Every structure is written in structure tokens, then in C-alpha cells.
Coordinates of C-alpha atoms and ligand atoms in Angstrom, one line a residue:
X1 CA 16.3 23.1 67.9
X2 CA 18.6 25.8 66.5
X3 CA 15.9 26.9 64.1
X4 CA 13.6 28.4 66.6
X5 CA 13.8 32.1 66.0
X6 CA 12.4 34.5 68.6
X7 CA 12.5 38.2 69.6
X8 CA 15.5 37.6 71.9
X9 CA 17.5 36.1 69.1
X10 CA 16.6 39.0 66.9
X11 CA 18.1 41.4 69.5
X12 CA 21.2 39.3 69.9
X13 CA 21.7 39.1 66.2
X14 CA 21.5 42.8 65.8
X15 CA 23.9 43.3 68.7
X16 CA 26.4 40.9 67.0
X17 CA 26.0 42.7 63.7
X18 CA 26.7 46.0 65.4
X19 CA 29.8 44.5 67.0
X20 CA 28.5 45.3 70.5
X21 CA 29.9 42.0 71.9
X22 CA 32.5 39.5 70.9
X23 CA 30.7 36.7 72.6
X24 CA 27.2 36.1 73.9
X25 CA 27.1 35.3 77.6
X26 CA 23.9 34.6 79.5
X27 CA 23.1 33.3 82.9
X28 CA 20.5 31.4 84.8
X29 CA 20.1 32.9 88.3
X30 CA 18.0 30.7 90.6
X31 CA 17.4 31.4 94.2
X32 CA 18.4 28.3 96.1
X33 CA 15.2 28.2 98.1
X34 CA 13.5 25.3 96.4
X35 CA 13.6 22.8 93.5
X36 CA 13.3 23.8 89.9
X37 CA 9.9 23.5 88.3
X38 CA 8.7 23.4 84.6
X39 CA 8.4 27.2 84.6
X40 CA 12.1 27.4 85.3
X41 CA 12.7 25.1 82.4
X42 CA 11.5 27.9 80.1
X43 CA 14.1 30.2 81.6
X44 CA 16.9 27.6 81.4
X45 CA 16.1 26.6 77.9
X46 CA 15.9 30.3 76.8
X47 CA 19.2 31.2 78.6
X48 CA 21.2 28.3 77.3
X49 CA 19.8 28.1 73.8
X50 CA 20.2 31.8 73.2
X51 CA 23.9 31.7 74.0
X52 CA 24.5 28.3 72.4
X53 CA 23.0 29.4 69.1
X54 CA 25.8 32.0 68.7
X55 CA 28.7 29.9 70.1
X56 CA 28.5 31.7 73.5
X57 CA 28.0 30.3 76.9
X58 CA 25.8 30.4 80.0
X59 CA 26.7 30.6 83.7
X60 CA 24.7 29.2 86.5
X61 CA 24.6 31.7 89.2
X62 CA 23.0 31.1 92.6
X63 CA 21.2 34.2 93.7
X64 CA 22.0 33.8 97.3
X65 CA 21.7 37.3 98.5
X66 CA 19.0 36.5 101.0
X67 CA 20.6 34.6 103.8
X68 CA 17.5 33.4 105.6
X69 CA 15.6 31.4 103.0
X70 CA 18.4 29.5 101.4
X71 CA 19.7 26.0 101.8
X72 CA 22.7 24.1 100.4
X73 CA 20.6 21.0 99.5
X74 CA 18.7 23.0 96.9
X75 CA 22.0 24.0 95.3
X76 CA 22.8 20.4 94.6
X77 CA 19.3 19.6 93.4
X78 CA 19.3 22.6 91.0
X79 CA 22.7 21.7 89.5
X80 CA 21.5 18.1 89.0
X81 CA 18.2 19.2 87.3
X82 CA 20.0 21.5 84.9
X83 CA 22.4 18.8 83.9
X84 CA 19.6 16.4 83.5
X85 CA 17.8 18.8 81.2
X86 CA 20.9 18.6 79.0
X87 CA 22.7 21.8 79.8
X88 CA 26.2 22.3 81.2
X89 CA 26.9 25.7 82.8
X90 CA 30.2 27.2 81.9
X91 CA 30.7 28.3 85.5
X92 CA 28.8 27.7 88.7
X93 CA 28.9 30.9 90.6
X94 CA 27.4 32.5 93.7
X95 CA 26.1 36.1 94.0
X96 CA 27.5 36.1 97.5
X97 CA 31.0 35.9 96.0
X98 CA 30.5 39.4 94.8
X99 CA 29.6 41.0 98.2
X100 CA 32.9 42.8 98.4
X101 CA 32.6 44.4 95.0
X102 CA 28.9 45.3 95.6
X103 CA 30.0 47.0 98.8
X104 CA 32.7 48.9 96.9
X105 CA 30.2 50.0 94.3
X106 CA 27.8 51.2 96.9
X107 CA 30.6 53.5 98.1
X108 CA 31.0 54.8 94.6
X109 CA 27.3 55.7 94.7
X110 CA 27.6 57.4 98.0
X111 CA 30.6 59.4 96.8
X112 CA 28.7 60.5 93.8
X113 CA 25.9 61.7 96.1
X114 CA 23.7 59.0 94.8
X115 CA 23.0 56.9 97.9
X116 CA 22.2 57.8 101.5
X117 CA 21.7 56.1 104.9
X118 CA 18.1 56.4 105.8
X119 CA 17.2 56.0 109.5
X120 CA 13.5 55.9 109.0
X121 CA 11.7 52.7 109.9
X122 CA 10.6 50.3 107.2
X123 CA 7.0 51.3 107.8
X124 CA 7.9 55.0 107.4
X125 CA 9.7 54.3 104.2
X126 CA 6.8 52.4 102.8
X127 CA 4.3 55.0 103.8
X128 CA 6.2 57.9 102.3
X129 CA 6.8 56.2 98.9
X130 CA 3.4 57.5 97.6
X131 CA 1.5 55.6 95.0
X132 CA 1.1 55.7 91.2
X133 CA -1.0 58.9 91.5
X134 CA 0.9 60.6 94.3
X135 CA 4.6 61.5 94.4
X136 CA 6.6 60.2 97.4
X137 CA 7.9 62.3 100.2
X138 CA 11.6 62.8 100.5
X139 CA 13.3 61.3 103.5
X140 CA 14.5 63.8 106.2
X141 CA 17.9 62.0 105.9
X142 CA 18.1 62.3 102.1
X143 CA 20.4 65.3 102.1
X144 CA 23.0 64.1 104.5
X145 CA 26.6 64.9 103.6
X146 CA 28.7 62.4 101.7
X147 CA 31.0 62.1 104.6
X148 CA 28.2 61.4 107.0
X149 CA 26.8 58.7 104.7
X150 CA 30.2 57.1 104.3
X151 CA 30.6 57.0 108.1
X152 CA 27.1 55.6 108.7
X153 CA 27.4 53.0 106.0
X154 CA 30.7 51.9 107.5
X155 CA 28.9 51.7 110.9
X156 CA 26.1 49.6 109.3
X157 CA 28.7 47.2 108.0
X158 CA 30.5 47.1 111.4
X159 CA 27.3 46.0 113.1
X160 CA 26.8 49.2 115.0
X161 CA 23.1 49.4 114.2
X162 CA 20.4 46.9 114.9
X163 CA 18.3 45.2 112.2
X164 CA 15.8 47.7 110.8
X165 CA 17.4 50.7 112.3
X166 CA 18.7 52.0 109.0
X167 CA 19.1 51.1 105.4
X168 CA 21.1 52.4 102.4
X169 CA 18.9 53.9 99.7
X170 CA 19.7 55.0 96.2
X171 CA 19.0 58.6 95.7
X172 CA 17.0 58.7 92.4
X173 CA 13.6 60.3 92.1
X174 CA 10.8 60.3 94.7
X175 CA 8.4 61.6 92.0
X176 CA 9.2 59.0 89.4
X177 CA 6.1 57.4 87.9
X178 CA 8.0 54.1 88.3
X179 CA 7.8 53.2 91.9
X180 CA 11.0 51.2 91.7
X181 CA 12.9 54.4 91.1
X182 CA 11.6 56.2 94.3
X183 CA 14.8 55.9 96.2
X184 CA 14.9 52.1 96.4
X185 CA 16.5 50.4 99.4
X186 CA 19.8 48.9 98.2
X187 CA 21.3 47.5 101.5
X188 CA 19.6 46.3 104.6
X189 CA 20.9 45.0 108.0
X190 CA 20.5 41.3 108.8
X191 CA 22.5 39.4 111.4
X192 CA 21.5 36.1 109.8
X193 CA 24.2 33.5 109.1
X194 CA 24.9 33.1 105.4
X195 CA 25.7 29.7 104.1
X196 CA 28.6 31.0 102.0
X197 CA 30.0 34.1 103.7
X198 CA 29.0 32.9 107.2
X199 CA 29.2 35.8 109.7
X200 CA 31.3 38.1 107.6
X201 CA 28.4 40.4 106.6
X202 CA 25.6 41.9 108.6
X203 CA 24.5 44.1 105.6
X204 CA 23.0 42.5 102.5
X205 CA 22.3 44.0 99.1
X206 CA 18.7 44.0 97.8
X207 CA 17.9 42.1 94.7
X208 CA 17.4 45.1 92.5
X209 CA 20.8 46.4 93.3
X210 CA 22.7 43.1 93.4
X211 CA 21.4 41.5 90.3
X212 CA 22.6 44.0 87.7
X213 CA 26.0 44.1 89.4
X214 CA 26.2 40.3 89.3
X215 CA 25.5 40.4 85.6
X216 CA 27.9 43.2 84.9
X217 CA 30.7 41.5 87.0
X218 CA 30.4 38.3 85.0
X219 CA 30.2 40.2 81.7
X220 CA 26.8 38.9 80.9
X221 CA 25.7 40.4 77.6
X222 CA 22.0 39.6 77.7
X223 CA 20.3 39.1 81.0
X224 CA 17.1 37.3 80.2
X225 CA 14.4 37.2 82.8
X226 CA 10.6 36.9 83.2
X227 CA 8.2 39.7 82.6
X228 CA 7.7 40.8 86.2
X229 CA 11.1 42.5 86.0
X230 CA 10.1 44.8 83.2
X231 CA 9.4 47.7 85.6
X232 CA 12.7 47.1 87.3
X233 CA 14.7 47.6 84.1
X234 CA 15.1 51.4 84.5
X235 CA 16.6 50.7 88.0
X236 CA 18.8 47.8 86.5
X237 CA 20.2 50.3 83.9
X238 CA 20.6 53.0 86.5
X239 CA 22.6 50.7 88.8
X240 CA 25.1 49.4 86.2
X241 CA 25.5 52.9 84.8
X242 CA 26.0 54.9 88.1
X243 CA 28.2 52.3 89.7
X244 CA 30.4 52.7 86.6
X245 CA 30.6 49.1 85.7
X246 CA 33.0 48.6 82.8
X247 CA 30.7 46.1 81.0
X248 CA 27.0 46.9 80.6
X249 CA 24.6 44.0 80.4
X250 CA 21.2 44.3 78.7
X251 CA 18.1 43.0 80.4
X252 CA 15.4 41.5 78.2
X253 CA 12.1 40.1 79.6
X254 CA 10.1 37.2 78.3
X255 CA 6.6 35.9 79.3
X256 CA 6.3 33.4 82.2
X257 CA 5.1 30.0 81.4
X258 CA 2.1 28.6 83.3
X259 CA 0.6 25.2 83.0
X260 CA -3.1 24.5 83.4
X261 CA -3.9 22.8 86.7
X262 CA -0.4 23.2 88.0
X263 CA 1.0 25.7 90.5
X264 CA 4.4 26.9 89.5
X265 CA 5.4 28.7 92.6
X266 CA 8.2 27.5 94.8
X267 CA 6.5 28.9 97.8
X268 CA 3.4 26.7 97.2
X269 CA 5.4 23.7 96.3
X270 CA 7.6 24.0 99.4
X271 CA 4.4 24.4 101.5
X272 CA 3.0 21.1 100.3
X273 CA 6.3 19.3 100.7
X274 CA 6.7 20.6 104.3
X275 CA 3.0 19.8 105.1
X276 CA 3.6 16.2 103.9
X277 CA 0.9 16.5 101.4
X278 CA 3.2 15.0 98.8
X279 CA 6.1 12.5 99.3
X280 CA 8.7 15.1 98.5
X281 CA 9.9 17.5 95.9
X282 CA 10.2 14.5 93.5
X283 CA 6.7 13.3 94.1
X284 CA 5.6 12.2 90.6
X285 CA 2.6 14.6 90.7
X286 CA 4.8 17.6 91.3
X287 CA 5.5 20.0 88.4
X288 CA 9.1 20.1 89.5
X289 CA 11.8 18.7 87.2
X290 CA 12.6 16.1 89.9
X291 CA 8.9 15.1 90.1
X292 CA 8.5 15.0 86.3
X293 CA 11.7 12.9 86.0
X294 CA 10.4 10.4 88.5
X295 CA 7.0 10.3 86.8
X296 CA 8.9 9.4 83.6
X297 CA 9.1 12.6 81.6
X298 CA 12.3 12.8 79.5
X299 CA 14.6 15.8 79.3
X300 CA 14.1 15.9 75.5
X301 CA 10.3 15.9 75.9
X302 CA 10.6 18.8 78.3
X303 CA 13.0 20.8 76.1
X304 CA 10.8 20.2 73.0
X305 CA 7.7 21.2 74.9
X306 CA 9.3 24.4 76.0
X307 CA 10.4 25.2 72.5
X308 CA 7.0 24.3 71.1
X309 CA 5.3 26.8 73.5
X310 CA 7.2 29.6 71.7
X311 CA 8.8 32.5 73.5
X312 CA 6.7 35.7 73.7
X313 CA 6.6 39.0 75.6
X314 CA 3.4 38.0 77.4
X315 CA 2.8 35.4 80.0
X316 CA 1.1 32.3 78.7
X317 CA -0.8 29.4 80.1
X318 CA -0.4 26.1 78.3
X319 CA -2.6 23.0 78.6
X320 CA -1.2 19.8 79.9
X321 CA -2.2 18.2 76.6
X322 CA 0.9 19.9 75.0
X323 CA 3.1 18.5 77.6
X324 CA 1.7 15.0 77.2
X325 CA 2.0 15.2 73.5
X326 CA 5.7 16.1 73.8
X327 CA 6.4 13.1 76.0
X328 CA 4.4 10.7 73.7
X329 CA 6.3 12.0 70.7
X330 CA 9.6 11.2 72.4
X331 CA 8.6 7.8 73.9
X332 CA 6.8 6.7 70.8
X333 CA 10.1 5.6 69.4
X334 CA 12.1 5.0 72.6
X335 CA 9.8 3.0 74.9
X336 CA 9.8 -0.7 74.6
X337 CA 6.4 -2.3 74.0
X338 CA 5.4 -4.8 76.7
X339 CA 2.4 -6.3 78.2
X340 CA 1.1 -5.3 81.7
X341 CA -2.2 -6.4 83.1
X342 CA -3.9 -4.1 85.5
X343 CA -6.8 -5.5 87.6
X344 CA -6.2 -9.1 86.4
X345 CA -8.9 -11.6 85.6
X346 CA -7.9 -15.3 85.3
X347 CA -8.6 -17.1 82.0
X348 CA -8.2 -20.8 81.6
X349 CA -7.8 -22.1 78.1
X350 CA -9.5 -25.5 78.5
X351 CA -8.2 -27.1 75.2
X352 CA -4.6 -26.1 75.8
X353 CA -2.6 -29.0 77.3
X354 CA -2.1 -28.9 81.1
X355 CA 1.6 -28.5 82.1
X356 CA 2.6 -27.3 78.7
X357 CA 4.2 -24.0 78.0
X358 CA 5.4 -22.4 74.8
X359 CA 7.5 -19.2 74.2
X360 CA 6.6 -16.8 71.5
X361 CA 9.4 -14.6 70.3
X362 CA 8.3 -11.0 69.9
X363 CA 10.1 -7.8 69.1
X364 CA 10.2 -5.1 71.7
X365 CA 9.3 -2.4 69.2
X366 CA 7.7 -3.1 65.8
X367 CA 9.7 -0.2 64.2
X368 CA 13.0 -0.8 65.9
X369 CA 14.2 -4.4 65.4
X370 CA 17.5 -3.2 67.0
X371 CA 15.8 -3.1 70.4
X372 CA 15.8 -6.9 70.2
X373 CA 13.1 -9.3 71.2
X374 CA 12.0 -11.5 74.1
X375 CA 10.2 -14.8 74.5
X376 CA 6.6 -14.4 75.7
X377 CA 5.4 -17.4 77.6
X378 CA 2.0 -18.8 76.8
X379 CA 0.1 -21.6 78.5
X380 CA -3.3 -22.9 79.6
X381 CA -3.4 -20.1 82.3
X382 CA -3.3 -16.4 81.6
X383 CA -4.4 -13.1 83.0
X384 CA -6.3 -10.6 81.0
X385 CA -7.7 -7.3 82.3
X386 CA -11.1 -7.4 84.0
X387 CA -12.1 -4.5 81.7
X388 CA -11.5 -6.7 78.7
X389 CA -14.3 -9.1 79.4
X390 CA -18.0 -8.8 79.6
X391 CA -20.7 -11.5 79.6
X392 CA -22.5 -10.3 76.6
X393 CA -21.2 -8.2 73.8
X394 CA -23.3 -5.0 74.2
X395 CA -22.9 -3.4 70.8
X396 CA -20.8 -3.4 67.6
X397 CA -18.3 -1.0 69.0
X398 CA -17.3 -3.4 71.7
X399 CA -14.0 -4.9 70.6
X400 CA -13.1 -7.2 73.5
X401 CA -13.9 -10.6 74.9
X402 CA -17.4 -11.8 75.7
X403 CA -19.2 -15.1 75.9
X404 CA -19.2 -16.8 72.5
X405 CA -17.0 -14.1 71.1
X406 CA -13.5 -14.5 69.8
X407 CA -10.6 -12.1 70.2
X408 CA -6.9 -12.2 69.3
X409 CA -4.3 -12.2 72.1
X410 CA -1.4 -10.0 71.3
X411 CA 1.5 -12.0 69.9
X412 CA -0.4 -15.3 70.5
X413 CA -3.7 -17.0 69.5
X414 CA -7.4 -16.4 69.0
X415 CA -9.4 -17.3 72.1
X416 CA -13.1 -17.6 72.5
X417 CA -14.9 -17.3 75.9
X418 CA -17.3 -20.1 76.7
X419 CA -18.1 -20.0 80.4
X420 CA -17.4 -18.1 83.6
X421 CA -16.9 -18.9 87.3
X422 CA -18.2 -16.7 90.1
X423 CA -17.1 -16.3 93.7
X424 CA -19.6 -16.4 96.6
X425 CA -20.4 -12.7 96.0
X426 CA -21.3 -13.2 92.4
X427 CA -18.2 -11.6 91.1
X428 CA -16.7 -13.2 87.9
X429 CA -13.3 -14.7 89.0
X430 CA -12.4 -16.9 86.0
X431 CA -13.2 -17.2 82.3
X432 CA -13.1 -20.5 80.6
X433 CA -12.0 -20.2 77.0
X434 CA -10.8 -22.2 74.1
X435 CA -8.0 -21.3 71.7
X436 CA -7.5 -22.1 68.0
X437 CA -4.1 -23.5 67.3
X438 CA -4.2 -22.4 63.7
X439 CA -4.4 -18.7 64.6
X440 CA -1.0 -18.2 66.0
X441 CA 0.4 -14.8 65.5
X442 CA 2.6 -14.6 62.5
X443 CA 1.0 -17.7 60.9
X444 CA -0.8 -15.6 58.3
X445 CA -4.2 -17.0 59.4
X446 CA -6.9 -14.8 58.0
X447 CA -10.0 -16.9 57.6
X448 CA -11.9 -15.1 60.4
X449 CA -11.7 -11.6 61.8
X450 CA -11.5 -11.6 65.6
X451 CA -13.5 -9.1 67.7
X452 CA -10.4 -7.0 68.5
X453 CA -7.0 -7.7 70.1
X454 CA -6.4 -7.8 73.8
X455 CA -3.2 -8.3 75.9
X456 CA -2.4 -10.9 78.5
X457 CA 0.3 -12.2 80.8
X458 CA 0.9 -15.9 81.3
X459 CA 0.2 -16.7 85.0
X460 CA 3.1 -18.9 86.1
X461 CA 5.7 -16.4 84.7
X462 CA 3.8 -13.3 85.6
X463 CA 5.7 -10.7 87.7
X464 CA 3.5 -8.9 90.3
X465 CA 3.6 -5.2 89.9
X466 CA 2.2 -2.0 91.3
X467 CA 0.9 0.7 89.0
X468 CA 0.6 4.3 90.1
X469 CA -1.8 6.6 88.3
X470 CA -1.9 10.3 88.9
X471 CA -4.2 13.2 88.6
X472 CA -3.6 17.0 88.9
X473 CA -2.5 18.0 92.4
X474 CA -5.0 20.8 92.5
X475 CA -8.6 20.9 91.4
X476 CA -10.2 23.5 89.1
X477 CA -12.0 25.5 91.7
X478 CA -10.3 28.8 91.1
X479 CA -12.3 30.6 93.8
X480 CA -10.7 28.7 96.7
X481 CA -7.3 29.5 98.1
X482 CA -4.6 27.4 96.6
X483 CA -4.0 25.1 99.6
X484 CA -7.7 24.3 99.8
X485 CA -7.7 23.3 96.1
X486 CA -5.3 20.4 96.9
X487 CA -6.6 17.2 95.4
X488 CA -6.2 14.6 98.1
X489 CA -7.4 11.9 95.7
X490 CA -4.7 12.5 93.1
X491 CA -2.7 9.2 93.5
X492 CA -4.3 5.9 92.6
X493 CA -2.5 2.6 93.2
X494 CA -3.5 -0.5 91.2
X495 CA -2.1 -4.0 91.3
X496 CA -1.4 -6.3 88.5
X497 CA 1.2 -8.2 86.6
X498 CA 3.8 -7.6 83.9
X499 CA 5.4 -10.0 81.6
X500 CA 8.3 -12.1 82.6
X501 CA 10.9 -10.2 80.5
X502 CA 10.6 -7.2 82.8
X503 CA 11.8 -9.1 85.8
X504 CA 15.1 -7.2 86.0
X505 CA 13.8 -3.8 85.0
X506 CA 15.4 -0.8 86.7
X507 CA 14.3 2.7 87.8
X508 CA 13.9 5.0 84.8
X509 CA 13.2 2.2 82.3
X510 CA 10.3 3.2 80.2
X511 CA 7.7 1.0 78.6
X512 CA 4.6 1.4 76.6
X513 CA 2.2 -1.2 78.1
X514 CA 0.1 -1.9 75.1
X515 CA -3.4 -0.5 75.2
X516 CA -2.6 1.1 78.6
X517 CA -0.1 3.9 78.2
X518 CA 3.5 4.9 78.8
X519 CA 5.0 3.9 82.2
X520 CA 8.2 4.6 84.0
X521 CA 9.9 2.4 86.6
X522 CA 9.7 4.3 89.8
X523 CA 12.9 5.2 91.7
X524 CA 11.8 3.0 94.7
X525 CA 11.0 0.0 92.5
X526 CA 12.8 -3.1 93.6
X527 CA 13.2 -6.5 91.9
X528 CA 10.7 -8.1 94.3
X529 CA 8.3 -5.2 94.2
X530 CA 8.2 -3.6 90.8
X531 CA 6.5 -0.2 90.7
X532 CA 5.5 1.6 87.5
X533 CA 4.3 5.2 87.2
X534 CA 1.9 6.1 84.5
X535 CA 3.6 8.9 82.6
X536 CA 0.7 9.5 80.1
X537 CA -2.1 7.3 78.8
X538 CA -2.1 6.5 75.1
X539 CA -4.1 8.8 73.0
X540 CA -7.6 7.5 73.4
X541 CA -8.0 6.7 69.7
X542 CA -5.2 4.0 70.1
X543 CA -6.9 2.2 72.9
Ligands
ATP601 P1 9.0 31.0 92.0 O1 7.9 32.0 91.7 O2 8.7 29.6 91.7 O3 9.6 31.2 93.4 P2 11.2 32.6 91.1 O4 11.1 33.4 89.9 O5 11.1 33.3 92.3 O6 10.1 31.4 91.0 P3 14.0 32.0 90.8 O7 14.8 31.0 91.5 O8 14.2 33.5 91.1 O9 12.5 31.7 91.2 O10 13.9 31.8 89.3 C1 15.1 31.8 88.4 C2 14.7 32.3 87.1 O11 13.6 31.5 86.6 C3 14.2 33.7 87.2 O12 14.9 34.5 86.2 C4 12.7 33.6 86.8 O13 12.4 34.7 86.0 C5 12.6 32.3 86.0 N1 11.3 31.7 86.2 C6 10.7 31.3 87.3 N2 9.5 30.8 87.0 C7 9.3 31.0 85.7 C8 8.2 30.7 84.8 N3 7.0 30.2 85.3 N4 8.3 31.0 83.5 C9 9.4 31.5 83.1 N5 10.5 31.8 83.8 C10 10.4 31.6 85.1
MG602 MG1 12.9 35.1 91.8

């Protein structure tokens, strides 16, 4: 992992060479207003790996400067997800812990004549900012005296104004080509209750003022963020410089990660959670870390996926194939192989003795004998998949069971289908077959080649199971508004059986059901009601 070089590391290495810092310190600064998604994983991996590579560290800092939208439950979820991804923050901090210092620094600005209390309405301020082609108009309050500003700012803090009556603005340049520099608002009045500072404050710092100060206070050396903050960098630099912070952090932007057919926006994800369109933030279809974990994605697969997308200075959209490849790569070696039959069809082996049962010892993973083995039961009665039988072999490519055709059963014998039974609707409900005792797996029998290999589960030992299959949460129709693109048919439930050895399997156990795909035991799975989530199918060439 250490070997991935990128433009951020190049900057850090130059800074180290120039002895700019003794230690590299980064931070991950989520707003606690939702759960983390796979896009955040790019920021987390970038923040932590960039510091770790040079022996430095990373803080987790909750950006809780907006009292209205935030919620304590998200704080816990975010910490849990970061740890699950494999990272331990050096410190867990809250931007709101710095409100006092931010206030003091605002006074520094006022005293330098670099901030003023503006009593225009929010609308007036917006209307007088101008646009890219037109300079903004100076506020009539822009040239108040320092003393007057100090007094009014104190009054704002003391609750003497109503919400919206006035704001504190930085006095920078109303003609700047960069709109962010046109006297940005740095404090606003809000009488909202804050989860950390409670009722202490009725003025709150704006993000563009607060964030650079938070970084500077913590001694962050490299403040890594996504591309949309590029235009904010001049303001970031202005704030840390003019407030006279002793340590100056450097902001570096990287491209956002988007995934095809996934919406990486907390606002959208929160909307579908709140509307009950999904079962929660951890719905296995969600692109959240909690959802992906429940689906069965591993932390290593996600980290490797993020690293494989490369870090660049432009936003990128990556196909889900890459994500699926990363989890297959990880599970290829880790997941136990087992047999699960989805949509079962009964097969009776008419020449196998009634009431007899044998157990065939088989390894859980052909490349990993250390994973151990289990005894697979075999008898006269087995289930195969409906899909694995057809009356008449249609063509050469068909490598499954058919009347008069012989296939191998994984770990067991060759069987040949001879006859079928139908129900009153004409549906095939049972296949009558015969087996060849000489063909037992491992016996070295090679006189005939079977027409493919299929899997099975012995009926008397079979454990009933539910299998969940998922499709993207939104469809491809990019012309529709997001909420209308929601795919109501994105969760399919199928019933079947798994082999007996999986009886005591627990949530988060992962299997490759041979010929089907990789599956994860769902968090709500119970011993008497096993539930498996399809993580990814096998690559079609392996089917
Ligand atoms: P959302 O748009 O989902 O609400 P956000 O950027 O507002 O995301 P924050 O909690 O502020 O959410 O995000 C914390 C950090 O994660 C920010 O520095 C942000 O730049 C980064 N981040 C969020 N989404 C992505 C993404 N898709 N790719 C890369 N970084 C991201
Ligand atoms: Mg944000």
C-alpha cells in the first residue's frame, strides 16, 4: 500500500525535504449529518495513508459548526466506520471545541480593520455580491469604526440581535474575481441548540472561516479536501494569515470519487432512509460503508479499490466493475467454498439404497488446507438447482443435467437423469436419476467425461436459507430527478438450502457458494432463519 505515489505525497516529500515540518499531520473532517459513504472512503484513505507513509498521524475532527443538522448518533456511526476501514485516529476532536478561540480570532480581525458587522439582510448581501462579470457593491456598513464593530459583535454574541439581523463579514475585496473573497460572511446568528456547546453560543462561525482555524489550531500540516474547495483556498489562506495563527496549514485538493449508478450524497441517502425506501443507512444496497459492510464488502477490498482508482486532481467516475473486482480479489482466498442451492429441484437417485447416508470429507478451500474440511452428506435424496436441469440437452455448450445425460456432482458422484415427475400444472417437480458408484470424487475415475459439474445439497440435512440479491438503487435514466430514478425492484429474495456444515454460521461469515457467487451472512441472520446477501456474482466465465 505504501508504494502508491501521488501528487499529494510529492508535495509532502518536498515539504519534508525543505524542513517545513517535523511531523506530518492530517485530518478527516466529516460533518456529523449522515453516515459515511464510499466517496468518503477516498478522503479517509487519502488522509490516513498520506500521514502514515511519513510516520505522521491523522485526527478525526467532527465539523459540527452547524448546530441544526447534526446528530450524536452519526458521530458514533462515523467513528465505527473509520475503525472498521482499518484506521485509528490519533485524536477525536470537535470543531465546536474551538468556538472560543475562533471568537477571539474574529476580534483580532476586527481590531485589524478586517471584519465588520453588516446589518443588511441576507437577501441584500446576496444581491450586492455581483457576479463573475460584475464587481460587488460595498455594504453601507463596511466602514464602521473598529470600536463600533467590537461593540456590535459583542452584542451579537450577547443575543441582542435577532437571527438574520446582522452578520460579521470579513473585509477583503468586493471586486475580487473570486466570489469567495467578496467580503464573505464569517459569523451568523442562530439561536439553535448545539449538541456540544448547548446554549452557550448564539453566533456560529461559517465553514470557510472555521475550517482553516480548526486546521491551524490542531497543527494540521496538510489539509486534504475534495476539489470543490479549490476556489475557497485563497480565503483559507487569508483566514490563517490574517488571524495570525502560529502554525499555517496548507490546503491541497483532490478529485472526488463517484461510482456509476450510485449516488454519493448524504442528502440523497438521508432522504431515502427517511422516506423508508431502504431499510436503513446499512441497507445492503446503500453505497454507505455500513451498507457495504452488511452486503459483505471487506475493509481491505474497499481500501484496495480506493487505492486502485488512483488519486488525481480531477473528479472521476468509476464503474462498479472495479469495486466488484476488488472484493472478488480479497474473497478469492478468504471465503470458504460451500454449496448452496437456490430455487431447489428434488432429485431421487433410484439406485442409491433407501435409508443410507454417507459423508464425504471435503476441504473448505482447495488452496487453503488450513481452513479445514467438513463432511458433506450424500444420500438417495438431493436438491439441485432448477436451472441445472433441462429435459433435452439443447446444444454442445449446455454443461448441465438433462434426460439421458450424465453430470458430476461436486465432491460426489456422476449421476444420469432418466425420468421426471410433474405436478398438476405440468411443472417438473422431481428428477429420477441413477448414480455410478465407481465415479466417486477423488477415486481417480476417468473413463468417461461427464457433461459438466453441478452442485447439490442432501435433503435430510439441508438447512433452509434465504438469499438476497441486489441491483443498483437508482436506474440509468439521467434525465429524471434523482428521487424518481429510485429502483423499487432492486432487492430480490430467493429461497433455497445450504449444506449442513453452515448450520451455525454467524453474521459477517463469508462464503463462495460454488457456481453462484460470494455471499455474506446478513446481520439479521438467525440460526433458524439463515440469510445470505449476495456480495458479487462470480465472474461469468467461472459459472
Ligand atoms: P456529501 O456531499 O455526501 O454530503 P460532504 O463532502 O458534504 O459529502 P463531509 O462530511 O463534509 O461530507 O465530508 C468529509 C470529507 O469527505 C470532506 O473533506 C469531503 O471533501 C470528503 N468527501 C466527501 N465526498 C467525497 C467523494 N465523493 N470523494 C472524495 N472525497 C469526498
Ligand atoms: Mg462537506
